[in-house]
Short mmCIF file of C-alpha atoms and ligand atoms in Angstrom, two decimals:
data_model
loop_
_atom_site.label_atom_id
_atom_site.label_comp_id
_atom_site.label_asym_id
_atom_site.label_seq_id
_atom_site.Cartn_x
_atom_site.Cartn_y
_atom_site.Cartn_z
CA MET D 1 24.69 3.18 -28.04
CA ALA D 2 26.50 -0.24 -27.75
CA ILE D 3 28.11 -2.25 -25.02
CA GLU D 4 32.49 -1.80 -26.67
CA ASP D 5 34.76 -3.40 -23.73
CA ALA D 6 35.25 -7.32 -24.19
CA TYR D 7 34.41 -7.90 -20.48
CA LEU D 8 31.24 -5.61 -20.24
CA LYS D 9 30.02 -7.86 -23.41
CA GLU D 10 31.25 -11.35 -22.44
CA VAL D 11 29.18 -10.64 -18.84
CA TYR D 12 25.54 -9.32 -21.38
CA SER D 13 25.37 -12.06 -23.35
CA ASP D 14 25.70 -14.23 -20.32
CA LEU D 15 22.97 -12.29 -18.69
CA ALA D 16 20.89 -12.40 -21.65
CA LYS D 17 21.54 -15.81 -22.00
CA ARG D 18 20.18 -17.06 -18.60
CA ASN D 19 17.71 -14.42 -18.70
CA GLY D 20 16.23 -14.15 -22.10
CA ASP D 21 12.88 -13.94 -21.22
CA GLN D 22 13.16 -10.83 -18.45
CA PRO D 23 13.72 -8.05 -21.56
CA GLU D 24 13.11 -4.76 -18.36
CA PHE D 25 15.79 -6.51 -16.16
CA LEU D 26 18.13 -6.49 -19.16
CA GLN D 27 17.37 -2.96 -20.26
CA ALA D 28 18.11 -1.19 -17.41
CA VAL D 29 21.64 -3.76 -17.05
CA GLU D 30 22.43 -2.91 -21.09
CA GLU D 31 21.82 0.96 -20.06
CA VAL D 32 24.46 0.28 -16.94
CA LEU D 33 26.60 -1.68 -18.71
CA GLU D 34 27.15 0.75 -22.39
CA THR D 35 28.16 3.48 -20.41
CA LEU D 36 31.13 1.81 -17.38
CA GLU D 37 33.78 1.53 -20.41
CA PRO D 38 35.69 4.41 -19.15
CA LEU D 39 35.16 2.80 -15.60
CA ILE D 40 36.37 -0.33 -16.38
CA GLY D 41 39.79 0.60 -17.84
CA ARG D 42 41.01 1.95 -15.38
CA HIS D 43 40.09 -0.18 -12.63
CA PRO D 44 41.19 -3.77 -14.73
CA GLU D 45 40.97 -4.84 -10.68
CA TYR D 46 36.99 -4.47 -11.23
CA ARG D 47 37.39 -7.13 -13.73
CA GLN D 48 40.31 -9.32 -12.48
CA ALA D 49 37.29 -9.82 -9.09
CA GLY D 50 34.81 -10.93 -11.33
CA LEU D 51 32.48 -7.78 -9.87
CA VAL D 52 30.30 -6.86 -12.73
CA GLU D 53 29.22 -10.63 -13.33
CA ARG D 54 28.34 -10.51 -9.42
CA ILE D 55 26.63 -6.94 -8.82
CA VAL D 56 24.38 -8.41 -12.26
CA GLU D 57 23.11 -11.61 -10.04
CA PRO D 58 20.85 -10.94 -6.92
CA GLU D 59 22.09 -11.95 -3.75
CA ARG D 60 19.16 -12.97 -3.17
CA ILE D 61 15.56 -13.85 -4.68
CA ILE D 62 12.54 -14.23 -2.37
CA SER D 63 8.76 -14.84 -4.02
CA PHE D 64 5.65 -16.79 -2.16
CA ARG D 65 1.99 -16.83 -2.86
CA VAL D 66 0.26 -14.81 -0.82
CA THR D 67 -3.36 -15.96 0.44
CA TRP D 68 -5.84 -13.82 0.49
CA MET D 69 -9.97 -13.13 1.09
CA ASP D 70 -11.80 -11.15 -0.87
CA ASP D 71 -15.12 -9.41 0.23
CA GLY D 72 -17.68 -12.11 -1.15
CA GLY D 73 -15.68 -14.09 1.11
CA ARG D 74 -12.90 -15.96 -1.74
CA VAL D 75 -10.44 -17.23 -2.13
CA ARG D 76 -7.54 -15.61 -3.74
CA VAL D 77 -4.27 -16.23 -4.64
CA ASN D 78 -1.04 -13.69 -5.66
CA ARG D 79 2.21 -14.12 -5.72
CA GLY D 80 4.61 -11.89 -4.11
CA TYR D 81 8.28 -11.37 -4.20
CA ARG D 82 11.36 -9.80 -2.63
CA VAL D 83 14.50 -9.57 -5.16
CA GLN D 84 17.13 -8.24 -1.97
CA PHE D 85 20.11 -7.35 -4.66
CA ASN D 86 23.61 -6.01 -3.01
CA SER D 87 23.76 -5.39 -0.10
CA ALA D 88 27.28 -3.75 -0.15
CA ILE D 89 27.09 -0.63 1.45
CA GLY D 90 24.12 -0.63 2.94
CA PRO D 91 20.66 -2.87 4.43
CA TYR D 92 18.81 -3.72 0.78
CA LYS D 93 16.76 -0.74 0.64
CA GLY D 94 13.56 0.44 -1.86
CA GLY D 95 10.15 0.11 -2.14
CA ILE D 96 7.17 -2.08 -2.70
CA ARG D 97 5.31 -2.57 -5.79
CA PHE D 98 2.03 -3.90 -6.22
CA HIS D 99 0.29 -3.92 -10.01
CA PRO D 100 -0.86 -7.14 -12.31
CA SER D 101 2.22 -6.11 -14.02
CA VAL D 102 4.77 -7.05 -11.46
CA ASN D 103 7.30 -9.74 -12.31
CA LEU D 104 10.87 -10.98 -11.66
CA SER D 105 12.01 -9.15 -15.04
CA ILE D 106 10.29 -5.54 -13.55
CA LEU D 107 11.35 -6.06 -9.94
CA LYS D 108 14.90 -6.99 -10.85
CA PHE D 109 14.95 -4.15 -13.44
CA LEU D 110 13.79 -1.78 -10.02
CA GLY D 111 16.04 -3.74 -7.64
CA PHE D 112 19.32 -3.68 -10.13
CA GLU D 113 18.37 0.63 -10.87
CA GLN D 114 18.22 1.08 -6.28
CA ILE D 115 21.82 0.00 -6.26
CA PHE D 116 23.48 2.44 -8.16
CA LYS D 117 20.48 5.09 -6.94
CA ASN D 118 20.87 4.62 -3.65
CA SER D 119 24.77 4.31 -3.79
CA LEU D 120 24.81 7.89 -5.14
CA THR D 121 22.55 9.44 -2.09
CA GLY D 122 25.66 9.59 -0.50
CA LEU D 123 23.98 7.47 2.47
CA PRO D 124 24.91 4.23 3.98
CA ILE D 125 21.78 1.72 1.74
CA GLY D 126 22.32 -1.27 0.17
CA GLY D 127 19.63 -1.48 -3.48
CA GLY D 128 16.42 -4.06 -3.99
CA LYS D 129 13.13 -4.39 -4.67
CA GLY D 130 9.63 -6.20 -4.00
CA GLY D 131 5.59 -6.64 -5.12
CA SER D 132 2.41 -8.57 -6.38
CA ASP D 133 0.88 -9.14 -9.43
CA PHE D 134 -2.51 -8.15 -6.81
CA ASP D 135 -4.17 -4.87 -8.83
CA PRO D 136 -5.06 -2.30 -5.55
CA LYS D 137 -7.00 -0.84 -7.75
CA GLY D 138 -11.59 -1.05 -7.30
CA LYS D 139 -10.47 -3.36 -3.83
CA SER D 140 -12.36 -2.03 -0.62
CA ASP D 141 -10.36 -0.90 2.02
CA ASN D 142 -10.55 -3.91 4.26
CA GLU D 143 -9.46 -6.28 1.34
CA ILE D 144 -6.06 -3.95 1.08
CA MET D 145 -5.36 -3.78 4.57
CA ARG D 146 -6.38 -8.28 4.11
CA PHE D 147 -3.87 -8.48 1.07
CA CYS D 148 -0.97 -5.97 2.94
CA GLN D 149 -1.37 -8.28 6.24
CA SER D 150 -0.90 -11.74 4.45
CA PHE D 151 1.76 -10.29 1.92
CA MET D 152 3.96 -9.41 5.38
CA ILE D 153 2.93 -12.48 7.28
CA GLU D 154 5.62 -14.06 5.04
CA LEU D 155 7.56 -11.23 4.23
CA GLU D 156 8.45 -10.41 8.19
CA ARG D 157 10.87 -13.29 8.36
CA HIS D 158 12.89 -12.50 5.41
CA ILE D 159 13.34 -8.17 6.67
CA GLY D 160 14.46 -5.92 9.86
CA PRO D 161 15.62 -2.41 10.83
CA ASP D 162 19.25 -3.01 9.47
CA THR D 163 18.94 -6.10 6.90
CA ASP D 164 16.01 -5.24 4.44
CA VAL D 165 13.98 -1.84 4.69
CA PRO D 166 10.53 -1.76 2.74
CA ALA D 167 8.58 0.75 1.53
CA GLY D 168 6.43 2.07 -0.83
CA ASP D 169 6.36 2.14 -4.81
CA ILE D 170 3.57 1.80 -7.52
CA GLY D 171 -0.13 1.25 -5.49
CA VAL D 172 1.70 1.12 -2.07
CA SER D 173 0.88 4.02 -0.34
CA ARG D 174 0.50 5.21 3.32
CA ARG D 175 -1.96 3.52 3.87
CA GLU D 176 -0.24 0.09 2.45
CA VAL D 177 3.08 0.86 4.18
CA GLY D 178 0.38 1.30 7.14
CA TYR D 179 -1.02 -2.49 6.66
CA MET D 180 2.09 -4.62 6.28
CA TYR D 181 4.32 -2.73 9.07
CA GLY D 182 1.37 -3.10 12.07
CA GLN D 183 0.77 -7.30 10.87
CA TYR D 184 5.20 -7.28 11.05
CA ARG D 185 5.16 -5.22 14.45
CA ARG D 186 2.09 -7.89 16.15
CA ILE D 187 4.27 -10.92 14.57
CA ARG D 188 8.10 -9.44 14.99
CA ASN D 189 7.31 -7.40 18.99
CA ASP D 190 9.51 -4.90 17.33
CA ALA D 191 8.64 -1.12 17.38
CA THR D 192 11.93 -0.57 15.31
CA GLY D 193 10.28 0.75 11.97
CA VAL D 194 10.97 -1.59 9.14
CA PHE D 195 9.03 -0.03 6.97
CA THR D 196 9.58 3.59 5.68
CA GLY D 197 7.03 6.32 3.98
CA LYS D 198 5.07 5.05 7.07
CA ALA D 199 2.43 7.81 8.77
CA VAL D 200 4.35 10.45 11.00
CA VAL D 201 1.87 9.35 13.34
CA CYS D 202 3.85 5.80 13.07
CA GLY D 203 7.10 7.43 13.09
CA GLY D 204 7.00 7.95 9.81
CA SER D 205 9.11 11.21 8.59
CA LEU D 206 8.08 14.91 7.49
CA ALA D 207 8.35 15.26 4.12
CA ARG D 208 8.46 12.35 3.20
CA THR D 209 5.66 12.11 1.54
CA GLU D 210 6.68 15.19 -0.85
CA ALA D 211 10.16 13.50 -1.22
CA THR D 212 10.18 12.14 -4.26
CA GLY D 213 8.64 14.86 -6.83
CA TYR D 214 10.29 17.45 -3.95
CA GLY D 215 13.73 16.15 -5.12
CA LEU D 216 13.16 15.66 -9.15
CA CYS D 217 12.51 19.24 -9.18
CA TYR D 218 15.42 20.03 -6.68
CA TYR D 219 17.57 18.27 -9.27
CA THR D 220 16.39 19.85 -12.40
CA ASP D 221 16.70 22.80 -11.21
CA GLU D 222 20.18 21.73 -11.12
CA MET D 223 20.39 20.44 -14.10
CA LEU D 224 18.59 23.98 -15.43
CA LYS D 225 20.56 26.22 -13.69
CA ALA D 226 23.94 24.75 -14.77
CA ASP D 227 22.89 25.55 -18.89
CA GLY D 228 21.88 29.41 -17.45
CA LYS D 229 18.35 28.22 -17.62
CA SER D 230 15.48 27.71 -14.58
CA PHE D 231 11.52 26.87 -13.76
CA GLU D 232 10.95 30.58 -14.12
CA GLY D 233 7.82 31.24 -16.26
CA LYS D 234 8.79 26.79 -17.98
CA GLU D 235 5.45 25.70 -18.96
CA ILE D 236 5.54 21.83 -17.66
CA VAL D 237 4.53 18.22 -18.54
CA ILE D 238 4.08 15.31 -16.10
CA SER D 239 3.01 12.04 -16.66
CA GLY D 240 0.79 10.41 -13.82
CA SER D 241 -0.47 11.68 -10.87
CA GLY D 242 0.68 9.76 -8.15
CA ASN D 243 2.45 10.50 -5.34
CA VAL D 244 5.62 11.98 -7.30
CA ALA D 245 3.90 13.37 -9.97
CA THR D 246 2.08 15.17 -7.30
CA TYR D 247 4.31 17.02 -5.65
CA ALA D 248 6.44 17.45 -8.61
CA CYS D 249 3.48 19.05 -9.90
CA GLN D 250 3.89 21.64 -6.21
CA LYS D 251 7.08 21.77 -6.26
CA ALA D 252 7.36 22.78 -10.30
CA THR D 253 5.01 25.46 -10.10
CA GLU D 254 6.09 27.07 -6.18
CA LEU D 255 9.43 27.27 -8.16
CA GLY D 256 8.15 29.52 -11.17
CA GLY D 257 7.10 26.35 -13.60
CA ARG D 258 2.46 26.13 -15.10
CA VAL D 259 1.86 22.65 -15.05
CA ILE D 260 -0.02 22.36 -17.84
CA ALA D 261 -1.42 18.71 -18.19
CA MET D 262 -0.95 15.56 -16.18
CA SER D 263 -2.17 11.73 -16.58
CA ASP D 264 -3.11 8.20 -15.29
CA SER D 265 -3.23 5.10 -16.74
CA ASP D 266 -6.40 5.91 -19.28
CA GLY D 267 -5.77 9.56 -20.16
CA TYR D 268 -5.14 12.73 -19.96
CA VAL D 269 -5.87 16.04 -18.58
CA ILE D 270 -4.09 20.03 -20.69
CA ASP D 271 -5.24 23.10 -17.85
CA GLN D 272 -3.36 26.25 -19.36
CA ASN D 273 -3.81 27.73 -16.47
CA GLY D 274 -1.56 25.81 -14.60
CA ILE D 275 -2.57 22.78 -12.89
CA ASP D 276 -3.69 22.69 -9.27
CA TYR D 277 -2.28 20.04 -7.22
CA ARG D 278 -4.34 20.54 -4.41
CA THR D 279 -7.28 19.33 -6.58
CA VAL D 280 -4.94 16.64 -8.16
CA LYS D 281 -4.32 15.42 -4.85
CA ALA D 282 -7.85 14.99 -3.29
CA ILE D 283 -9.32 13.32 -6.53
CA LYS D 284 -6.44 10.74 -7.13
CA GLU D 285 -4.84 10.36 -3.24
CA GLU D 286 -8.25 11.10 -0.93
CA ARG D 287 -10.89 9.83 -3.38
CA ARG D 288 -8.82 7.99 -5.57
CA GLU D 289 -11.02 8.68 -8.72
CA ARG D 290 -10.06 9.08 -12.19
CA ILE D 291 -7.53 12.66 -13.13
CA LYS D 292 -11.00 12.92 -15.83
CA ALA D 293 -12.72 14.45 -12.67
CA TYR D 294 -9.88 17.16 -12.78
CA ALA D 295 -11.33 18.28 -16.27
CA GLU D 296 -14.92 18.02 -14.84
CA ARG D 297 -14.06 20.27 -11.39
CA ILE D 298 -12.02 22.65 -13.30
CA GLU D 299 -13.44 24.76 -15.92
CA GLY D 300 -11.42 25.37 -19.14
CA ALA D 301 -9.25 21.93 -18.09
CA GLU D 302 -9.92 19.26 -21.61
CA TYR D 303 -9.76 15.36 -20.93
CA HIS D 304 -8.30 13.19 -23.60
CA GLU D 305 -8.31 9.60 -23.77
CA GLY D 306 -5.36 7.66 -24.46
CA CYS D 307 -2.36 8.31 -21.97
CA ARG D 308 0.47 8.00 -24.12
CA GLY D 309 -1.12 11.40 -26.40
CA ILE D 310 0.41 13.65 -23.38
CA TRP D 311 3.72 13.67 -24.98
CA THR D 312 2.04 15.82 -28.33
CA VAL D 313 1.51 18.27 -25.51
CA PRO D 314 4.33 21.24 -26.63
CA CYS D 315 6.64 21.67 -23.39
CA ASP D 316 9.78 23.31 -22.57
CA ILE D 317 10.54 20.32 -20.15
CA ALA D 318 8.72 17.30 -19.62
CA LEU D 319 9.00 15.07 -15.98
CA PRO D 320 7.49 11.38 -16.82
CA CYS D 321 6.73 10.44 -14.09
CA ALA D 322 3.72 7.00 -14.42
CA THR D 323 5.82 3.84 -15.40
CA GLN D 324 8.13 2.20 -17.46
CA ASN D 325 9.17 2.64 -20.71
CA GLU D 326 5.80 5.21 -21.09
CA LEU D 327 7.95 7.05 -23.23
CA ASP D 328 8.89 6.09 -25.78
CA GLY D 329 11.23 7.35 -29.63
CA PRO D 330 8.02 8.99 -31.55
CA SER D 331 7.37 10.39 -28.41
CA ALA D 332 10.73 11.32 -28.37
CA GLU D 333 10.91 12.64 -30.82
CA THR D 334 7.33 14.65 -30.82
CA LEU D 335 8.34 16.77 -27.78
CA VAL D 336 11.89 17.51 -29.66
CA LYS D 337 9.98 19.06 -31.99
CA ASN D 338 7.52 20.76 -30.24
CA GLY D 339 11.35 22.37 -28.66
CA VAL D 340 11.74 21.04 -25.28
CA ILE D 341 14.74 21.91 -23.81
CA ALA D 342 15.04 19.58 -20.24
CA VAL D 343 13.31 15.86 -19.64
CA ALA D 344 14.42 14.27 -16.18
CA GLU D 345 12.93 10.47 -14.98
CA GLY D 346 10.69 11.18 -11.93
CA ALA D 347 9.38 7.25 -12.97
CA ASN D 348 12.38 4.67 -12.55
CA MET D 349 13.53 3.30 -16.77
CA PRO D 350 10.19 6.02 -17.85
CA CYS D 351 12.30 6.24 -21.27
CA SER D 352 12.79 3.64 -23.82
CA PRO D 353 16.45 3.80 -25.30
CA ASP D 354 16.34 4.88 -28.29
CA ALA D 355 13.92 8.16 -26.54
CA ILE D 356 17.10 8.93 -23.89
CA ALA D 357 18.78 8.75 -27.74
CA ARG D 358 17.58 10.58 -28.98
CA PHE D 359 17.15 14.12 -25.86
CA GLN D 360 20.77 13.91 -25.52
CA GLY D 361 21.18 13.31 -29.73
CA SER D 362 19.59 16.75 -29.57
CA GLY D 363 20.63 18.91 -26.60
CA VAL D 364 18.34 18.44 -24.61
CA LEU D 365 19.25 18.43 -20.68
CA PHE D 366 18.78 14.98 -19.74
CA GLY D 367 18.35 14.41 -15.72
CA PRO D 368 18.01 9.97 -15.86
CA ALA D 369 15.48 8.36 -13.11
CA LYS D 370 18.71 7.21 -10.52
CA ALA D 371 20.37 10.05 -10.08
CA ALA D 372 17.02 12.72 -10.80
CA ASN D 373 14.13 10.58 -8.72
CA ALA D 374 16.13 9.45 -5.72
CA GLY D 375 14.89 11.98 -3.26
CA GLY D 376 12.53 9.73 -1.91
CA VAL D 377 14.74 7.29 -0.99
CA ALA D 378 17.55 9.64 0.56
CA THR D 379 14.50 11.17 2.21
CA SER D 380 13.60 7.42 3.25
CA ALA D 381 17.80 6.44 4.94
CA LEU D 382 16.37 9.59 6.77
CA GLU D 383 13.67 8.12 8.07
CA MET D 384 15.62 5.26 9.49
CA SER D 385 18.26 7.65 10.84
CA GLN D 386 15.71 9.34 12.82
CA ASN D 387 13.23 5.95 14.28
CA SER D 388 17.41 4.56 14.89
CA GLN D 389 17.80 7.80 17.13
CA ARG D 390 14.74 7.87 17.99
CA LEU D 391 14.08 11.70 16.87
CA ALA D 392 11.62 13.00 14.59
CA TRP D 393 13.18 15.81 12.30
CA SER D 394 11.21 19.26 11.49
CA PHE D 395 9.44 19.32 7.83
CA GLU D 396 11.64 22.33 7.47
CA GLU D 397 15.34 20.60 8.67
CA VAL D 398 14.38 17.27 6.25
CA ASP D 399 13.10 19.64 3.43
CA GLY D 400 16.83 21.15 3.85
CA ARG D 401 18.84 17.85 3.60
CA LEU D 402 16.79 16.96 0.37
CA LYS D 403 17.49 19.31 -1.10
CA GLY D 404 21.19 19.24 -0.39
CA ILE D 405 21.22 15.33 -1.72
CA MET D 406 19.97 16.23 -5.05
CA SER D 407 22.45 18.78 -5.01
CA GLU D 408 25.28 16.78 -4.62
CA ILE D 409 23.48 14.40 -6.78
CA TYR D 410 24.22 16.50 -9.53
CA ARG D 411 27.45 18.05 -8.64
CA THR D 412 28.52 13.91 -8.41
CA SER D 413 27.39 12.55 -11.92
CA ALA D 414 28.54 15.48 -13.78
CA ALA D 415 31.75 15.60 -11.85
CA ALA D 416 31.55 11.84 -13.20
CA ALA D 417 30.74 12.20 -16.61
CA LYS D 418 33.60 15.26 -16.67
CA GLU D 419 36.50 12.51 -15.23
CA TYR D 420 35.36 10.00 -17.34
CA GLY D 421 35.39 11.54 -20.56
CA MET D 422 31.52 11.97 -21.07
CA GLU D 423 30.69 15.94 -20.43
CA GLY D 424 27.17 16.66 -19.78
CA ASN D 425 26.02 13.16 -20.14
CA LEU D 426 24.39 12.76 -16.87
CA VAL D 427 22.94 9.32 -17.20
CA ALA D 428 26.87 7.96 -17.60
CA GLY D 429 28.07 10.00 -15.23
CA ALA D 430 25.48 8.88 -12.84
CA ASN D 431 25.76 5.34 -13.71
CA ILE D 432 29.67 5.61 -12.87
CA ALA D 433 29.43 7.63 -9.48
CA GLY D 434 26.41 4.69 -8.43
CA PHE D 435 28.71 1.92 -9.72
CA LYS D 436 32.60 3.20 -8.41
CA LYS D 437 31.25 3.13 -4.84
CA VAL D 438 29.37 -0.04 -4.78
CA ALA D 439 31.99 -2.11 -6.46
CA GLU D 440 34.49 -0.09 -3.56
CA ALA D 441 33.00 -1.30 -1.02
CA MET D 442 32.32 -4.71 -2.94
CA LEU D 443 36.41 -4.94 -2.81
CA TRP D 444 37.19 -4.32 0.46
CA GLN D 445 34.63 -7.38 1.61
CA GLY D 446 36.14 -9.61 0.11
CA ILE D 447 34.48 -12.35 -3.25
CA GLY D 448 31.70 -14.28 -1.22
CA LEU D 449 29.55 -10.53 -1.17
P1 NDP K 501 1.52 5.50 -8.17
O1 NDP K 501 1.19 4.28 -8.11
O2 NDP K 501 1.10 6.98 -6.97
O3 NDP K 501 1.11 6.63 -9.18
C1 NDP K 501 1.33 5.99 -9.72
C2 NDP K 501 0.61 6.98 -11.09
O4 NDP K 501 1.42 6.15 -12.82
C3 NDP K 501 -0.65 6.54 -11.60
O5 NDP K 501 -0.86 7.42 -12.48
C4 NDP K 501 -0.76 6.07 -12.67
O6 NDP K 501 -2.12 5.46 -12.84
C5 NDP K 501 0.39 6.04 -13.81
N1 NDP K 501 0.99 4.40 -14.05
C6 NDP K 501 1.22 3.39 -13.21
N2 NDP K 501 1.09 2.64 -14.57
C7 NDP K 501 0.94 3.10 -15.86
C8 NDP K 501 0.68 2.54 -16.75
N3 NDP K 501 1.36 1.33 -16.62
N4 NDP K 501 0.41 3.32 -17.47
C9 NDP K 501 0.33 4.47 -17.39
N5 NDP K 501 0.70 4.90 -16.32
C10 NDP K 501 0.95 4.55 -15.55
O7 NDP K 501 2.89 4.94 -8.41
P2 NDP K 501 3.80 6.59 -7.60
O8 NDP K 501 3.88 7.81 -7.76
O9 NDP K 501 4.24 6.62 -6.12
O10 NDP K 501 5.07 5.76 -8.38
C11 NDP K 501 5.04 6.69 -9.88
C12 NDP K 501 6.20 5.81 -10.52
O11 NDP K 501 7.54 6.88 -9.62
C13 NDP K 501 7.23 5.20 -10.30
O12 NDP K 501 7.99 4.62 -11.12
C14 NDP K 501 7.55 4.09 -9.56
O13 NDP K 501 8.76 3.26 -8.84
C15 NDP K 501 9.18 5.79 -9.09
N6 NDP K 501 9.26 5.97 -7.91
C16 NDP K 501 8.92 6.75 -6.91
C17 NDP K 501 8.85 6.81 -5.51
C18 NDP K 501 8.47 6.79 -4.06
O14 NDP K 501 8.75 7.20 -3.42
N7 NDP K 501 6.98 6.93 -4.46
C19 NDP K 501 10.87 7.19 -5.58
C20 NDP K 501 11.10 7.28 -7.09
C21 NDP K 501 10.88 6.32 -7.97
P3 NDP K 501 -3.51 5.02 -12.66
O15 NDP K 501 -3.79 5.10 -11.52
O16 NDP K 501 -4.24 4.60 -13.59
O17 NDP K 501 -3.03 3.32 -12.66
O1 2IT K 502 12.56 3.81 -6.08
C1 2IT K 502 12.52 4.01 -5.46
O2 2IT K 502 13.74 4.65 -5.15
C2 2IT K 502 10.95 4.08 -4.58
N1 2IT K 502 10.60 3.50 -4.62
C3 2IT K 502 11.66 4.16 -2.96
C4 2IT K 502 12.25 3.84 -2.45
C5 2IT K 502 12.27 3.96 -0.22
O3 2IT K 502 13.15 3.05 -0.01
O4 2IT K 502 11.28 4.71 -0.28
#
């Protein structure tokens, strides 16, 4: 697919000129714009209001220095960012990523995707993303704490429960959220719960830890059911072994599938008996070891070096849950040749454009990230509601709502694709449905936002 409409083409080429050094951001924008033509065709007022050129420009970007001291007493400096992309439908909402690869291109792509994902949840949350090029791997607990506290010394003045509500992402889990939230509370003398993904004892929501992985499987289940299929008896490959991947493994297994491979950035493990998510959780979440340890601990499991090799493992369903562009065209080709029937994105933008084209062109069911992984942020919004009410809901209550939200996201996206003449194209459906709500909210609020 390519951008055909003259207005959309002009917006994109102007953006590409000004952001030539941001390939991930341009990739995310191009994927959205190439599906919007039928919507823009029916709404000339969007063009008159300059909506598309406004939506691709972040409302605000904050970039700051983070100085901290390592255990050896050496002063270290990292870069911190928050991209406050769009607040037309609610406070900026989105995770914080700590990974050496973090830069503005990555955070702008993530923030841009977040706008439409958050819109699709049906809840009042705008889009944002933040992070740092800090590498948490190999750091002591004290170093992590000092870094998080230093990061928050600057970020605290830019966020608030009705302004911008951060959460976790790669390299940021309950531990890091706890240190950042603690620092925010100390500085601001304010316990309104500005972060989501907090530990339950600090005001976090039950089921938030599980929500992205569970939500991914609820969405995938809807997609399979609409095609007369299910998880029952299927072999599943899940990349990554972090928060999203671990709970996707648990839910896919509960829904009757068998997860036969998982990975980290070093390599992947195969366990034909079905990967036990509790072992993965103990290795990665509790001990912070490498996925290789799974094969050392479980009889019959094998370890292979190199993370991309995971896509050569024949499977029925593939759930990429690690990072952007981890599944390229040749990997998609291999999956299709090996008979994959469904692919749903747990990570953000894990499939390259040619991989998506390959799946869609081969009749493989394809669930895009902004719909399929929206369960995490949706549950974050439920955490915000609980904090505002000063109440805590049960696991079943939150999980039940999450399930309802994921079914609704599937239904809304499928209906939008059909309404705009692209039936079955869930990428187009998610983009159109997510974009339309934000566009309407911006129109209501006049020019200037
Ligand atoms: P975690 O930090 O818990 O886990 C990340 C996993 O991905 C690890 O197994 C990591 O391996 C692997 N990984 C990270 N970078 C790379 C890389 N460059 N190449 C190969 N593997 C890599 O993060 P999450 O599980 O939270 O996030 C995973 C994905 O899901 C991200 O794209 C994130 O944006 C997305 N997401 C997360 C949500 C959440 O609620 N947490 C919500 C929606 C989307 P290693 O340990 O070797 O680094
Ligand atoms: O990409 C994402 O949706 C997240 N990392 C979760 C964001 C959130 O605010 O819960």
